[in-house]
Every structure is written in structure tokens, then in C-alpha cells.
CSV table of C-alpha atoms in Angstrom, one decimal:
chain,number,residue,atom,x,y,z
A,14,MET,CA,8.9,0.9,-23.1
A,15,GLU,CA,7.2,4.3,-23.4
A,16,ILE,CA,5.9,5.8,-20.2
A,17,THR,CA,3.6,8.8,-20.0
A,18,LEU,CA,2.9,10.8,-16.8
A,19,SER,CA,0.0,13.2,-16.7
A,20,VAL,CA,-1.8,15.6,-14.4
A,21,LEU,CA,-5.5,15.8,-15.3
A,22,ASP,CA,-8.1,18.2,-13.9
A,23,LYS,CA,-11.6,17.1,-12.8
A,24,ALA,CA,-12.9,17.4,-16.3
A,25,GLY,CA,-10.1,15.2,-17.7
A,26,GLU,CA,-8.3,18.1,-19.3
A,27,VAL,CA,-4.5,17.8,-19.3
A,28,ARG,CA,-2.7,20.2,-17.0
A,29,ALA,CA,0.7,18.7,-17.6
A,30,ARG,CA,2.1,15.7,-19.4
A,31,LYS,CA,5.5,14.2,-20.2
A,32,THR,CA,6.5,11.0,-22.1
A,33,GLY,CA,9.8,9.2,-21.9
A,34,ASN,CA,11.4,6.0,-23.1
A,35,GLU,CA,12.1,3.6,-20.2
A,36,ALA,CA,12.2,6.5,-17.6
A,37,VAL,CA,10.4,9.8,-17.2
A,38,SER,CA,10.1,12.6,-14.6
A,39,LEU,CA,7.3,15.1,-14.7
A,40,PHE,CA,7.9,18.4,-12.7
A,41,PHE,CA,4.5,20.0,-12.2
A,42,ARG,CA,4.9,23.7,-11.3
A,43,HIS,CA,1.4,24.5,-10.1
A,44,ALA,CA,-0.8,23.8,-7.1
A,45,TYR,CA,-3.1,20.8,-7.4
A,46,ALA,CA,-6.8,21.5,-7.3
A,47,PRO,CA,-9.7,19.3,-6.0
A,48,GLY,CA,-10.5,16.7,-8.6
A,49,ASP,CA,-7.1,16.5,-10.1
A,50,ARG,CA,-5.7,13.0,-11.0
A,51,ILE,CA,-2.2,11.8,-11.7
A,52,THR,CA,-2.1,9.1,-14.4
A,53,VAL,CA,0.7,6.7,-15.3
A,54,GLU,CA,0.4,5.0,-18.8
A,55,THR,CA,2.7,2.4,-20.3
A,56,GLY,CA,0.6,0.9,-23.1
A,57,SER,CA,2.2,-2.4,-21.9
A,58,PRO,CA,-0.1,-4.4,-19.6
A,59,GLY,CA,1.9,-6.7,-17.4
A,60,SER,CA,4.9,-4.5,-17.0
A,61,PHE,CA,6.7,-3.4,-13.9
A,62,LEU,CA,7.5,0.2,-13.0
A,63,THR,CA,9.4,1.8,-10.1
A,64,LEU,CA,7.0,4.7,-9.3
A,65,SER,CA,7.2,7.7,-7.1
A,66,ILE,CA,3.8,9.5,-7.2
A,67,ASP,CA,5.1,12.5,-5.2
A,68,ASN,CA,8.6,13.7,-4.1
A,69,THR,CA,7.7,13.0,-0.5
A,70,LEU,CA,6.8,9.4,-1.1
A,71,PRO,CA,9.4,6.6,-1.5
A,72,PRO,CA,9.6,4.9,-4.9
A,73,ALA,CA,8.2,1.4,-5.0
A,74,VAL,CA,7.9,-1.4,-7.6
A,75,VAL,CA,4.4,-1.7,-9.0
A,76,PHE,CA,2.9,-4.2,-11.4
A,77,MET,CA,0.9,-2.4,-14.1
A,78,LYS,CA,-1.6,-5.1,-14.7
A,79,GLU,CA,-3.7,-2.9,-17.0
A,80,GLY,CA,-1.0,-0.7,-18.4
A,81,ALA,CA,-2.5,2.5,-17.0
A,82,PHE,CA,-3.0,3.7,-13.4
A,83,SER,CA,-4.9,6.7,-12.1
A,84,PHE,CA,-4.2,8.3,-8.7
A,85,PRO,CA,-6.7,10.8,-7.2
A,86,VAL,CA,-4.7,13.7,-5.7
A,87,PRO,CA,-5.8,13.7,-2.0
A,88,PHE,CA,-7.6,16.6,-0.3
A,89,GLY,CA,-9.5,16.9,3.0
A,90,ASP,CA,-9.8,13.6,4.9
A,91,ALA,CA,-7.8,11.7,2.3
A,92,LYS,CA,-4.8,14.0,2.8
A,93,THR,CA,-4.4,13.1,6.5
A,94,THR,CA,-2.6,9.8,5.5
A,95,TYR,CA,0.3,11.7,3.8
A,96,ALA,CA,3.0,14.0,5.0
A,97,PRO,CA,1.8,17.6,5.4
A,98,THR,CA,4.1,18.6,2.5
A,99,ALA,CA,2.9,15.9,0.2
A,100,PHE,CA,0.9,17.2,-2.8
A,101,SER,CA,1.1,20.7,-1.3
A,102,GLY,CA,2.5,23.9,-2.7
A,103,GLU,CA,3.4,24.5,-6.3
A,104,ASN,CA,6.3,22.2,-7.1
A,105,HIS,CA,5.7,18.5,-7.5
A,106,ARG,CA,7.9,15.8,-8.9
A,107,ILE,CA,6.4,12.6,-10.3
A,108,SER,CA,8.7,9.9,-11.6
A,109,ALA,CA,8.6,6.4,-13.1
A,110,HIS,CA,11.1,4.0,-14.8
A,111,ALA,CA,10.9,0.6,-16.2
A,112,THR,CA,11.9,-2.2,-13.9
A,113,GLY,CA,13.6,-5.1,-15.6
A,114,PRO,CA,14.4,-8.7,-14.6
A,115,ASP,CA,17.7,-7.9,-12.9
A,116,ALA,CA,16.0,-5.6,-10.4
A,117,LEU,CA,13.1,-8.0,-9.9
A,118,SER,CA,15.2,-11.1,-9.3
A,119,GLY,CA,15.9,-10.6,-5.6
A,120,ILE,CA,14.0,-10.8,-2.3
A,121,ARG,CA,12.0,-7.7,-1.5
A,122,ASN,CA,8.8,-6.6,0.3
A,123,LEU,CA,6.2,-7.5,-2.3
A,124,ALA,CA,3.4,-5.6,-0.4
A,125,LEU,CA,4.9,-2.1,-0.5
A,126,ASN,CA,2.9,0.4,-2.5
A,127,PRO,CA,2.7,4.0,-1.2
A,128,ALA,CA,0.6,4.9,-4.2
A,129,ASP,CA,-2.2,2.4,-3.5
A,130,HIS,CA,-5.7,3.8,-3.0
A,131,GLY,CA,-9.1,2.3,-2.3
A,132,ALA,CA,-10.3,2.4,-5.9
A,133,SER,CA,-7.2,1.0,-7.5
A,134,VAL,CA,-7.6,-2.0,-9.7
A,135,ALA,CA,-4.8,-1.4,-12.2
A,136,ALA,CA,-1.5,-1.2,-10.2
A,137,TYR,CA,-0.4,-3.8,-7.6
A,138,PRO,CA,0.2,-4.5,-4.8
A,139,HIS,CA,-3.3,-3.4,-3.7
A,140,ALA,CA,-4.8,-3.7,-0.2
A,141,PHE,CA,-8.5,-4.0,0.7
A,142,ALA,CA,-10.5,-5.0,3.8
A,143,SER,CA,-13.9,-6.2,4.9
A,144,VAL,CA,-14.2,-3.2,7.1
A,145,GLU,CA,-12.4,0.1,7.9
A,146,THR,CA,-13.0,2.2,11.0
A,147,ARG,CA,-15.7,4.8,10.3
A,148,GLY,CA,-14.7,4.8,6.6
A,149,GLU,CA,-11.9,7.4,7.5
A,150,ALA,CA,-8.8,7.6,5.4
A,151,ALA,CA,-6.6,7.4,8.5
A,152,PHE,CA,-7.8,3.8,9.1
A,153,ALA,CA,-8.0,2.5,5.5
A,154,ALA,CA,-6.5,-0.8,4.4
A,155,ARG,CA,-4.0,1.0,2.0
A,156,ASN,CA,-2.3,2.4,5.0
A,157,ALA,CA,-1.0,-1.0,5.9
A,158,ILE,CA,1.2,-1.2,2.8
A,159,ASP,CA,2.4,2.5,2.6
A,160,GLY,CA,5.8,1.8,4.2
A,161,GLU,CA,5.1,3.8,7.4
A,162,ILE,CA,5.8,1.8,10.6
A,163,ALA,CA,5.4,4.4,13.4
A,164,SER,CA,2.9,2.9,15.7
A,165,ASP,CA,2.8,4.7,19.1
A,166,ASP,CA,0.0,7.1,18.1
A,167,HIS,CA,-2.9,7.0,15.6
A,168,GLY,CA,-5.2,9.0,13.3
A,169,PHE,CA,-2.7,11.0,11.3
A,170,TRP,CA,0.5,10.7,9.3
A,171,PRO,CA,2.9,9.0,10.0
A,172,TYR,CA,0.7,7.0,12.4
A,173,THR,CA,-1.4,5.5,9.6
A,174,SER,CA,-3.0,2.2,10.2
A,175,TRP,CA,-5.8,-0.2,9.2
A,176,GLY,CA,-8.6,0.0,11.7
A,177,ILE,CA,-11.1,-2.8,12.1
A,178,ASN,CA,-14.0,-0.8,13.5
A,179,CYS,CA,-14.2,-3.2,16.5
A,180,ASP,CA,-15.3,-6.0,14.1
A,181,PRO,CA,-14.0,-9.4,15.4
A,182,GLU,CA,-14.5,-10.9,11.9
A,183,ALA,CA,-12.4,-8.2,10.1
A,184,MET,CA,-10.0,-9.3,7.4
A,185,MET,CA,-7.6,-7.6,5.1
A,186,THR,CA,-6.1,-8.8,1.8
A,187,VAL,CA,-3.0,-7.8,-0.1
A,188,GLU,CA,-3.4,-8.6,-3.8
A,189,PHE,CA,-0.3,-8.9,-6.0
A,190,GLY,CA,-2.1,-9.0,-9.4
A,191,ARG,CA,0.1,-12.0,-10.5
A,192,ARG,CA,1.7,-15.0,-8.9
A,193,VAL,CA,4.5,-14.4,-6.5
A,194,VAL,CA,6.5,-16.5,-4.1
A,195,ALA,CA,6.2,-15.5,-0.5
A,196,ARG,CA,8.6,-16.7,2.2
A,197,SER,CA,7.8,-14.5,5.3
A,198,VAL,CA,5.3,-12.0,6.6
A,199,VAL,CA,6.1,-9.2,9.0
A,200,LEU,CA,3.3,-7.6,11.0
A,201,PHE,CA,3.5,-4.2,12.8
A,202,THR,CA,0.5,-3.9,15.1
A,203,ARG,CA,-0.5,-0.5,16.4
A,204,ALA,CA,0.9,0.2,19.9
A,205,ASP,CA,-0.7,3.5,21.1
A,206,PHE,CA,-1.2,2.1,24.6
A,207,PRO,CA,-3.4,2.4,26.6
A,208,HIS,CA,-5.7,3.7,23.8
A,209,ASP,CA,-5.0,0.5,21.8
A,210,ALA,CA,-5.6,-3.1,22.4
A,211,TRP,CA,-3.6,-5.8,20.6
A,212,TRP,CA,-4.2,-9.2,19.0
A,213,THR,CA,-2.9,-12.4,20.6
A,214,SER,CA,-3.1,-14.4,17.4
A,215,ALA,CA,-4.1,-14.2,13.7
A,216,ARG,CA,-4.3,-16.4,10.6
A,217,ILE,CA,-2.3,-15.8,7.4
A,218,THR,CA,-4.1,-17.3,4.4
A,219,PHE,CA,-2.8,-17.7,0.8
A,220,SER,CA,-4.7,-17.9,-2.5
A,221,ASP,CA,-4.2,-21.7,-2.7
A,222,GLY,CA,-6.2,-22.1,0.5
A,223,HIS,CA,-3.2,-22.9,2.7
A,224,SER,CA,-3.1,-21.0,6.0
A,225,ILE,CA,-0.9,-20.6,9.1
A,226,ASN,CA,-1.8,-19.5,12.5
A,227,VAL,CA,0.6,-17.1,14.2
A,228,PRO,CA,1.0,-15.8,17.8
A,229,LEU,CA,1.1,-12.1,18.3
A,230,GLU,CA,2.5,-10.0,21.2
A,231,LYS,CA,1.9,-6.7,22.8
A,232,THR,CA,4.5,-4.7,20.9
A,233,GLY,CA,4.8,-2.1,18.1
A,234,ALA,CA,7.9,-3.8,16.8
A,235,GLY,CA,7.8,-5.9,13.7
A,236,GLN,CA,6.8,-9.6,14.3
A,237,ARG,CA,8.2,-11.8,11.6
A,238,PHE,CA,6.8,-15.2,10.6
A,239,ALA,CA,8.8,-17.3,8.2
A,240,PHE,CA,7.5,-20.3,6.3
A,241,PRO,CA,8.5,-22.5,3.3
A,242,GLU,CA,8.3,-20.6,0.1
A,243,ARG,CA,4.7,-20.5,-1.2
A,244,GLU,CA,3.3,-19.4,-4.5
A,245,THR,CA,0.3,-17.1,-4.1
A,246,GLU,CA,-1.7,-14.4,-5.8
A,247,TRP,CA,-2.7,-12.8,-2.5
A,248,VAL,CA,-2.1,-12.9,1.3
A,249,ARG,CA,-5.0,-12.4,3.7
A,250,LEU,CA,-4.9,-11.5,7.4
A,251,GLU,CA,-7.9,-12.9,9.3
A,252,LYS,CA,-9.1,-14.6,12.4
A,253,LEU,CA,-7.8,-11.8,14.6
A,254,VAL,CA,-8.1,-12.6,18.3
A,255,LYS,CA,-8.1,-9.6,20.6
A,256,ALA,CA,-6.4,-9.7,23.9
A,257,ASP,CA,-8.5,-9.5,27.1
A,258,ASP,CA,-8.0,-5.7,27.4
A,259,PRO,CA,-10.4,-2.9,28.2
A,260,SER,CA,-9.5,-1.1,24.9
A,261,PRO,CA,-11.7,-2.1,21.9
A,262,PHE,CA,-9.1,-0.7,19.4
A,263,PRO,CA,-6.5,-3.2,18.0
A,264,ALA,CA,-5.2,-2.1,14.6
A,265,LEU,CA,-2.5,-2.9,12.0
A,266,THR,CA,0.2,-0.4,11.2
A,267,GLN,CA,1.9,-2.3,8.5
A,268,ILE,CA,2.1,-5.7,6.8
A,269,GLU,CA,5.2,-6.7,4.8
A,270,VAL,CA,5.3,-9.8,2.6
A,271,TRP,CA,8.9,-10.8,1.7
A,272,GLY,CA,9.5,-12.9,-1.3
A,273,ARG,CA,10.2,-12.8,-5.0
A,274,GLU,CA,8.6,-13.0,-8.4
A,275,ALA,CA,7.3,-16.4,-9.4
A,276,GLY,CA,8.8,-16.4,-12.9
A,277,PRO,CA,7.3,-17.7,-16.1
């Protein structure tokens, strides 16, 4: 499979590009500018890549539903959800390699995607929510699948989280872009006490309509909920019940969905 990595400016002109067969690494030796985008193209919709969009971000398996993915280089508010060194300076390594059946056969966190962003509809997993606190990047849904689990502060990296803007009806969905088999969910709720509140329960819903109600505790540690294997195209967190606490600010630091590919 041919893979092409590119850096494009705001006008769509190519600043750097490299193509490889099965694997490719692009070393961009310049500073990014506002409006720049990183693109990943395979020409093979439905393929899997292990992608690292920046040398500071861990690689993760992504499903290229449309065969091409575009990532806006973050500046300003959008930059606060990444490490200070991410996308900074003049030396940037972007890499991708094809991910075959052997690498996909085991159990893994199907929700992990540090390259996810709000406008993404081409690469999965992808997170979106009914509401995000003040529309700020530090509280966007994509933060809940970026792999960061630090929870005893908030508002900047690595304390990224999904904030519900005090909305009791808030819900967040992780889409996989294809059928997967889920077997457990791990929730890391934010624990910047006493600034934060917490939830006492939540509902986890699957694309077939099945749902499970789960109890939650006042902790920043991961809370794991196992269940019989269930085939699904997405997982939704909803019906969040806040504890009787003066703080109006419960939030989700991370959601992990452990499982495997559904197969043909």
C-alpha cells in the first residue's frame, strides 16, 4: 500500500511531501505557520495505519475510512491540548505504516487516537459530544481519547478533558467507523478536587441500542466495566448523574474501549 504524507500551507500549496510503500516517515525541517495542514493519503479506503502525527504524540492505529485524512496544525487555543514542544520549532517527524491482520488480531484500546480533531470524518476512532465547555479546546471531546490520563488539574496539557459545560443532559460518543467487538470500558473521571465534582453513575450505550448502567466513584483512577463481548459501531457515554457536591464541574479525562476487530 502506498502512503503519502504532506504538509500543506493555508492555500493548499505543498510545503513538504513524501511517499513510501507500506511505511513512510516525513521529516519537516521548517516551522509550521497558521493555516498549515498535515495530510495522510493511502488511496485505499478501509485500510489501517499506525500513525504518529508529531514526534511528541504516541503512535496509534487509525482506520482510514476515506483513504485520506487532514489534520490542522494547532495554534492558539487549539495548541493548549498538546505538549508545549508539539508542533513547535523547526524539526518535525510525521510517520505512518500499514497495519496488517496480525497486528490487528489482539485486544487493544479501540478508542485511542491522539490525532483526532473536531472536524475529522475520515480517520477513526473519532469522538464528538453534544456539548463542550465554552467551546474551548482544553475541554473538547477529542481530549477523552488522546491517551492522557493525568486528572488532578485541568485546562492545559496534560490535564486535558471533556467538559460538559454544566449540562446534565451531556453525552459523548466514540465512533469507530466500522464494526468492532467491545468487551470493557475504562473511564478516568477528572479529579481536580475541590474544583471538580464527580459523577455517581453513567450509562454506556452501544450502536445496537443495548446499554449498561455503571456506578462511578470519586477517584481519578481508571474505573473498568467489563461485559460480554458486544459488536458495535460506536460507544456513547450518557445519563451522567452528578454527585451532591457544591462544585458544578464534573468532567471526563479519558475513555478507553477495550476489544478487537469484528472481522469479515
